[in-house]
Amino acid sequence: MNLKSTGTQLVIGLIVFVTIMIVSIFLIKSNFGNSETTTSPELEQVIAETVAAIKLNVELPMTIDEYTTWTDITAEPEAIRYHYQIIADSQMLGLTDELLSLSLIEQGCTTPETRTLLETGINMNYTYTFNQPDDVLSTSVSITDCDDAKSE
């Protein structure tokens, strides 16, 4: 098995899984309304409620695949952060901040449900911690990333 392609598949699999979780909960929030009228405190409340609902419905840590464990999800101002532990070295998998960011932006911006979340102002932040304590990759995806990718 090619570790580099496994790393890319890992990223895509994680994105799909997390997107499904977020969209399911987000669609329940009928009071969220139009993103243009949503204030920062309302947005932060929706983010906090979404994170709390996910934590009630998903037992963490959760094994995603042979390499990946979803360890936590946290609310941040204007973002939801997903925390993952990868049982490998980022170099072994061929993952870099840039590759991770490009994969997450492509997936997030082209999946209609995820793009809808981004358009409401909810950013998605990701932290991947590998075997070594200082081997951490972090990236964020926002609607601006989608607009920038479209113009390239």
mmCIF file of N, CA and C in Angstrom, residues 21-110:
data_model
loop_
_atom_site.group_PDB
_atom_site.id
_atom_site.type_symbol
_atom_site.label_atom_id
_atom_site.label_comp_id
_atom_site.label_asym_id
_atom_site.label_seq_id
_atom_site.Cartn_x
_atom_site.Cartn_y
_atom_site.Cartn_z
ATOM 1 N N MET A 21 -21.457 14.753 9.609
ATOM 2 C CA MET A 21 -21.840 15.060 10.990
ATOM 3 C C MET A 21 -22.298 16.503 11.141
ATOM 4 N N ILE A 22 -21.544 17.418 10.580
ATOM 5 C CA ILE A 22 -21.867 18.837 10.723
ATOM 6 C C ILE A 22 -23.162 19.176 10.019
ATOM 7 N N VAL A 23 -23.306 18.720 8.798
ATOM 8 C CA VAL A 23 -24.484 19.064 8.014
ATOM 9 C C VAL A 23 -25.737 18.529 8.681
ATOM 10 N N SER A 24 -25.683 17.329 9.217
ATOM 11 C CA SER A 24 -26.843 16.761 9.893
ATOM 12 C C SER A 24 -27.312 17.653 11.033
ATOM 13 N N ILE A 25 -26.398 18.088 11.844
ATOM 14 C CA ILE A 25 -26.755 18.932 12.981
ATOM 15 C C ILE A 25 -27.122 20.333 12.528
ATOM 16 N N PHE A 26 -26.405 20.858 11.558
ATOM 17 C CA PHE A 26 -26.657 22.210 11.073
ATOM 18 C C PHE A 26 -28.064 22.340 10.506
ATOM 19 N N LEU A 27 -28.533 21.329 9.787
ATOM 20 C CA LEU A 27 -29.853 21.395 9.175
ATOM 21 C C LEU A 27 -30.965 21.424 10.216
ATOM 22 N N ILE A 28 -30.706 20.928 11.399
ATOM 23 C CA ILE A 28 -31.680 20.953 12.483
ATOM 24 C C ILE A 28 -31.877 22.373 13.016
ATOM 25 N N LYS A 29 -30.897 23.212 12.833
ATOM 26 C CA LYS A 29 -30.919 24.564 13.384
ATOM 27 C C LYS A 29 -31.773 25.490 12.519
ATOM 28 N N SER A 30 -33.078 25.298 12.543
ATOM 29 C CA SER A 30 -33.956 26.095 11.689
ATOM 30 C C SER A 30 -33.965 27.565 12.075
ATOM 31 N N ASN A 31 -33.617 27.887 13.288
ATOM 32 C CA ASN A 31 -33.620 29.280 13.723
ATOM 33 C C ASN A 31 -32.378 30.036 13.294
ATOM 34 N N PHE A 32 -31.440 29.327 12.643
ATOM 35 C CA PHE A 32 -30.200 29.985 12.238
ATOM 36 C C PHE A 32 -30.467 31.037 11.178
ATOM 37 N N GLY A 33 -31.317 30.707 10.221
ATOM 38 C CA GLY A 33 -31.743 31.697 9.234
ATOM 39 C C GLY A 33 -30.675 32.112 8.255
ATOM 40 N N ASN A 34 -30.848 33.303 7.734
ATOM 41 C CA ASN A 34 -29.986 33.859 6.694
ATOM 42 C C ASN A 34 -28.661 34.306 7.292
ATOM 43 N N SER A 35 -27.568 33.889 6.674
ATOM 44 C CA SER A 35 -26.238 34.216 7.199
ATOM 45 C C SER A 35 -25.975 35.710 7.205
ATOM 46 N N GLU A 36 -26.664 36.444 6.330
ATOM 47 C CA GLU A 36 -26.435 37.884 6.282
ATOM 48 C C GLU A 36 -26.951 38.573 7.545
ATOM 49 N N THR A 37 -27.930 37.966 8.218
ATOM 50 C CA THR A 37 -28.494 38.586 9.411
ATOM 51 C C THR A 37 -27.949 37.974 10.698
ATOM 52 N N THR A 38 -27.087 36.999 10.578
ATOM 53 C CA THR A 38 -26.541 36.331 11.749
ATOM 54 C C THR A 38 -25.397 37.151 12.325
ATOM 55 N N THR A 39 -25.544 37.511 13.595
ATOM 56 C CA THR A 39 -24.488 38.277 14.244
ATOM 57 C C THR A 39 -23.445 37.320 14.804
ATOM 58 N N SER A 40 -22.323 37.867 15.173
ATOM 59 C CA SER A 40 -21.249 37.048 15.719
ATOM 60 C C SER A 40 -21.686 36.267 16.961
ATOM 61 N N PRO A 41 -22.396 36.900 17.928
ATOM 62 C CA PRO A 41 -22.846 36.108 19.086
ATOM 63 C C PRO A 41 -23.793 34.971 18.689
ATOM 64 N N GLU A 42 -24.682 35.216 17.710
ATOM 65 C CA GLU A 42 -25.575 34.150 17.248
ATOM 66 C C GLU A 42 -24.772 33.026 16.600
ATOM 67 N N LEU A 43 -23.800 33.401 15.803
ATOM 68 C CA LEU A 43 -22.952 32.422 15.132
ATOM 69 C C LEU A 43 -22.186 31.594 16.161
ATOM 70 N N GLU A 44 -21.617 32.252 17.143
ATOM 71 C CA GLU A 44 -20.873 31.541 18.184
ATOM 72 C C GLU A 44 -21.785 30.610 18.974
ATOM 73 N N GLN A 45 -23.039 31.027 19.181
ATOM 74 C CA GLN A 45 -23.986 30.173 19.889
ATOM 75 C C GLN A 45 -24.299 28.922 19.065
ATOM 76 N N VAL A 46 -24.521 29.099 17.771
ATOM 77 C CA VAL A 46 -24.787 27.950 16.904
ATOM 78 C C VAL A 46 -23.583 27.010 16.892
ATOM 79 N N ILE A 47 -22.390 27.570 16.807
ATOM 80 C CA ILE A 47 -21.176 26.744 16.824
ATOM 81 C C ILE A 47 -21.087 25.966 18.137
ATOM 82 N N ALA A 48 -21.291 26.648 19.256
ATOM 83 C CA ALA A 48 -21.217 25.989 20.569
ATOM 84 C C ALA A 48 -22.271 24.890 20.695
ATOM 85 N N GLU A 49 -23.503 25.168 20.243
ATOM 86 C CA GLU A 49 -24.571 24.174 20.309
ATOM 87 C C GLU A 49 -24.274 22.986 19.397
ATOM 88 N N THR A 50 -23.721 23.263 18.233
ATOM 89 C CA THR A 50 -23.382 22.195 17.297
ATOM 90 C C THR A 50 -22.311 21.287 17.885
ATOM 91 N N VAL A 51 -21.278 21.890 18.457
ATOM 92 C CA VAL A 51 -20.206 21.106 19.079
ATOM 93 C C VAL A 51 -20.763 20.285 20.240
ATOM 94 N N ALA A 52 -21.605 20.897 21.061
ATOM 95 C CA ALA A 52 -22.194 20.177 22.193
ATOM 96 C C ALA A 52 -23.047 19.004 21.709
ATOM 97 N N ALA A 53 -23.826 19.221 20.650
ATOM 98 C CA ALA A 53 -24.670 18.152 20.110
ATOM 99 C C ALA A 53 -23.829 17.014 19.546
ATOM 100 N N ILE A 54 -22.756 17.354 18.856
ATOM 101 C CA ILE A 54 -21.879 16.310 18.321
ATOM 102 C C ILE A 54 -21.276 15.509 19.468
ATOM 103 N N LYS A 55 -20.838 16.204 20.518
ATOM 104 C CA LYS A 55 -20.231 15.497 21.649
ATOM 105 C C LYS A 55 -21.235 14.586 22.358
ATOM 106 N N LEU A 56 -22.522 14.959 22.341
ATOM 107 C CA LEU A 56 -23.546 14.105 22.935
ATOM 108 C C LEU A 56 -23.823 12.874 22.077
ATOM 109 N N ASN A 57 -23.685 13.016 20.772
ATOM 110 C CA ASN A 57 -24.068 11.957 19.844
ATOM 111 C C ASN A 57 -22.917 11.119 19.313
ATOM 112 N N VAL A 58 -21.695 11.550 19.548
ATOM 113 C CA VAL A 58 -20.531 10.825 19.048
ATOM 114 C C VAL A 58 -19.612 10.537 20.222
ATOM 115 N N GLU A 59 -19.263 9.278 20.376
ATOM 116 C CA GLU A 59 -18.345 8.914 21.452
ATOM 117 C C GLU A 59 -16.912 9.142 20.987
ATOM 118 N N LEU A 60 -16.264 10.095 21.626
ATOM 119 C CA LEU A 60 -14.875 10.414 21.306
ATOM 120 C C LEU A 60 -13.984 9.911 22.438
ATOM 121 N N PRO A 61 -12.819 9.418 22.143
ATOM 122 C CA PRO A 61 -12.210 9.322 20.816
ATOM 123 C C PRO A 61 -12.900 8.257 19.966
ATOM 124 N N MET A 62 -12.875 8.480 18.643
ATOM 125 C CA MET A 62 -13.487 7.571 17.683
ATOM 126 C C MET A 62 -12.446 7.169 16.639
ATOM 127 N N THR A 63 -12.286 5.877 16.455
ATOM 128 C CA THR A 63 -11.369 5.389 15.434
ATOM 129 C C THR A 63 -12.020 5.572 14.072
ATOM 130 N N ILE A 64 -11.324 6.295 13.187
ATOM 131 C CA ILE A 64 -11.829 6.539 11.839
ATOM 132 C C ILE A 64 -11.322 5.457 10.892
ATOM 133 N N ASP A 65 -10.054 5.148 10.975
ATOM 134 C CA ASP A 65 -9.448 4.091 10.171
ATOM 135 C C ASP A 65 -8.198 3.607 10.893
ATOM 136 N N GLU A 66 -7.399 2.785 10.223
ATOM 137 C CA GLU A 66 -6.235 2.190 10.884
ATOM 138 C C GLU A 66 -5.198 3.209 11.330
ATOM 139 N N TYR A 67 -5.221 4.414 10.765
ATOM 140 C CA TYR A 67 -4.248 5.450 11.100
ATOM 141 C C TYR A 67 -4.816 6.571 11.967
ATOM 142 N N THR A 68 -6.117 6.766 11.921
ATOM 143 C CA THR A 68 -6.710 8.006 12.410
ATOM 144 C C THR A 68 -7.691 7.802 13.545
ATOM 145 N N THR A 69 -7.547 8.634 14.568
ATOM 146 C CA THR A 69 -8.517 8.691 15.652
ATOM 147 C C THR A 69 -8.984 10.131 15.790
ATOM 148 N N TRP A 70 -10.295 10.310 15.774
ATOM 149 C CA TRP A 70 -10.897 11.624 16.010
ATOM 150 C C TRP A 70 -10.932 11.773 17.523
ATOM 151 N N THR A 71 -10.162 12.702 18.064
ATOM 152 C CA THR A 71 -10.006 12.800 19.515
ATOM 153 C C THR A 71 -10.888 13.847 20.171
ATOM 154 N N ASP A 72 -11.238 14.901 19.447
ATOM 155 C CA ASP A 72 -12.022 15.968 20.074
ATOM 156 C C ASP A 72 -12.605 16.877 19.005
ATOM 157 N N ILE A 73 -13.575 17.646 19.413
ATOM 158 C CA ILE A 73 -14.147 18.714 18.605
ATOM 159 C C ILE A 73 -14.393 19.868 19.562
ATOM 160 N N THR A 74 -13.983 21.061 19.175
ATOM 161 C CA THR A 74 -14.111 22.210 20.069
ATOM 162 C C THR A 74 -14.676 23.409 19.321
ATOM 163 N N ALA A 75 -15.358 24.254 20.077
ATOM 164 C CA ALA A 75 -15.912 25.493 19.530
ATOM 165 C C ALA A 75 -14.879 26.598 19.667
ATOM 166 N N GLU A 76 -14.742 27.362 18.614
ATOM 167 C CA GLU A 76 -13.869 28.532 18.608
ATOM 168 C C GLU A 76 -14.680 29.695 18.052
ATOM 169 N N PRO A 77 -14.232 30.911 18.282
ATOM 170 C CA PRO A 77 -14.947 32.033 17.675
ATOM 171 C C PRO A 77 -14.985 31.860 16.156
ATOM 172 N N GLU A 78 -16.175 31.779 15.615
ATOM 173 C CA GLU A 78 -16.416 31.671 14.177
ATOM 174 C C GLU A 78 -15.887 30.389 13.550
ATOM 175 N N ALA A 79 -15.607 29.360 14.353
ATOM 176 C CA ALA A 79 -15.078 28.120 13.782
ATOM 177 C C ALA A 79 -15.372 26.921 14.677
ATOM 178 N N ILE A 80 -15.350 25.775 14.025
ATOM 179 C CA ILE A 80 -15.371 24.493 14.717
ATOM 180 C C ILE A 80 -14.011 23.857 14.457
ATOM 181 N N ARG A 81 -13.362 23.386 15.516
ATOM 182 C CA ARG A 81 -12.046 22.751 15.354
ATOM 183 C C ARG A 81 -12.186 21.248 15.596
ATOM 184 N N TYR A 82 -11.628 20.492 14.665
ATOM 185 C CA TYR A 82 -11.584 19.038 14.731
ATOM 186 C C TYR A 82 -10.166 18.628 15.079
ATOM 187 N N HIS A 83 -10.043 17.738 16.058
ATOM 188 C CA HIS A 83 -8.738 17.274 16.527
ATOM 189 C C HIS A 83 -8.597 15.794 16.180
ATOM 190 N N TYR A 84 -7.498 15.464 15.518
ATOM 191 C CA TYR A 84 -7.235 14.088 15.112
ATOM 192 C C TYR A 84 -5.850 13.666 15.567
ATOM 193 N N GLN A 85 -5.721 12.389 15.903
ATOM 194 C CA GLN A 85 -4.434 11.767 16.202
ATOM 195 C C GLN A 85 -4.152 10.789 15.073
ATOM 196 N N ILE A 86 -2.996 10.929 14.455
ATOM 197 C CA ILE A 86 -2.597 10.053 13.361
ATOM 198 C C ILE A 86 -1.467 9.152 13.856
ATOM 199 N N ILE A 87 -1.645 7.846 13.695
ATOM 200 C CA ILE A 87 -0.630 6.896 14.138
ATOM 201 C C ILE A 87 0.335 6.658 12.979
ATOM 202 N N ALA A 88 1.160 7.632 12.748
ATOM 203 C CA ALA A 88 2.188 7.594 11.698
ATOM 204 C C ALA A 88 2.929 8.915 11.783
ATOM 205 N N ASP A 89 3.941 9.046 10.974
ATOM 206 C CA ASP A 89 4.646 10.320 10.860
ATOM 207 C C ASP A 89 4.116 11.040 9.628
ATOM 208 N N SER A 90 3.969 12.353 9.709
ATOM 209 C CA SER A 90 3.466 13.113 8.564
ATOM 210 C C SER A 90 4.356 12.924 7.345
ATOM 211 N N GLN A 91 5.660 12.821 7.562
ATOM 212 C CA GLN A 91 6.582 12.629 6.438
ATOM 213 C C GLN A 91 6.377 11.266 5.791
ATOM 214 N N MET A 92 6.106 10.241 6.600
ATOM 215 C CA MET A 92 5.835 8.907 6.055
ATOM 216 C C MET A 92 4.615 8.932 5.147
ATOM 217 N N LEU A 93 3.598 9.664 5.563
ATOM 218 C CA LEU A 93 2.366 9.742 4.784
ATOM 219 C C LEU A 93 2.457 10.758 3.659
ATOM 220 N N GLY A 94 3.508 11.559 3.665
ATOM 221 C CA GLY A 94 3.655 12.578 2.630
ATOM 222 C C GLY A 94 2.740 13.765 2.832
ATOM 223 N N LEU A 95 2.275 13.972 4.056
ATOM 224 C CA LEU A 95 1.379 15.089 4.343
ATOM 225 C C LEU A 95 2.167 16.317 4.767
ATOM 226 N N THR A 96 1.764 17.450 4.252
ATOM 227 C CA THR A 96 2.320 18.744 4.647
ATOM 228 C C THR A 96 1.151 19.670 4.920
ATOM 229 N N ASP A 97 1.420 20.803 5.566
ATOM 230 C CA ASP A 97 0.363 21.795 5.782
ATOM 231 C C ASP A 97 -0.282 22.177 4.457
ATOM 232 N N GLU A 98 0.553 22.356 3.439
ATOM 233 C CA GLU A 98 0.039 22.784 2.132
ATOM 234 C C GLU A 98 -0.860 21.720 1.499
ATOM 235 N N LEU A 99 -0.417 20.471 1.501
ATOM 236 C CA LEU A 99 -1.223 19.394 0.929
ATOM 237 C C LEU A 99 -2.526 19.228 1.693
ATOM 238 N N LEU A 100 -2.433 19.244 3.007
ATOM 239 C CA LEU A 100 -3.617 19.117 3.841
ATOM 240 C C LEU A 100 -4.587 20.255 3.559
ATOM 241 N N SER A 101 -4.076 21.473 3.534
ATOM 242 C CA SER A 101 -4.905 22.645 3.276
ATOM 243 C C SER A 101 -5.573 22.560 1.909
ATOM 244 N N LEU A 102 -4.807 22.230 0.880
ATOM 245 C CA LEU A 102 -5.370 22.126 -0.471
ATOM 246 C C LEU A 102 -6.462 21.063 -0.542
ATOM 247 N N SER A 103 -6.243 19.925 0.102
ATOM 248 C CA SER A 103 -7.242 18.852 0.100
ATOM 249 C C SER A 103 -8.518 19.277 0.808
ATOM 250 N N LEU A 104 -8.361 19.898 1.975
ATOM 251 C CA LEU A 104 -9.527 20.325 2.740
ATOM 252 C C LEU A 104 -10.281 21.449 2.040
ATOM 253 N N ILE A 105 -9.562 22.381 1.434
ATOM 254 C CA ILE A 105 -10.215 23.473 0.702
ATOM 255 C C ILE A 105 -10.983 22.911 -0.489
ATOM 256 N N GLU A 106 -10.347 22.045 -1.256
ATOM 257 C CA GLU A 106 -11.022 21.468 -2.425
ATOM 258 C C GLU A 106 -12.295 20.736 -2.012
ATOM 259 N N GLN A 107 -12.183 19.892 -1.009
ATOM 260 C CA GLN A 107 -13.339 19.123 -0.558
ATOM 261 C C GLN A 107 -14.415 20.033 0.030
ATOM 262 N N GLY A 108 -14.013 20.951 0.885
ATOM 263 C CA GLY A 108 -14.982 21.827 1.532
ATOM 264 C C GLY A 108 -15.698 22.757 0.575
ATOM 265 N N CYS A 109 -14.977 23.251 -0.401
ATOM 266 C CA CYS A 109 -15.554 24.226 -1.330
ATOM 267 C C CYS A 109 -16.393 23.583 -2.418
ATOM 268 N N THR A 110 -16.176 22.307 -2.698
ATOM 269 C CA THR A 110 -16.922 21.652 -3.766
ATOM 270 C C THR A 110 -18.081 20.804 -3.259
#
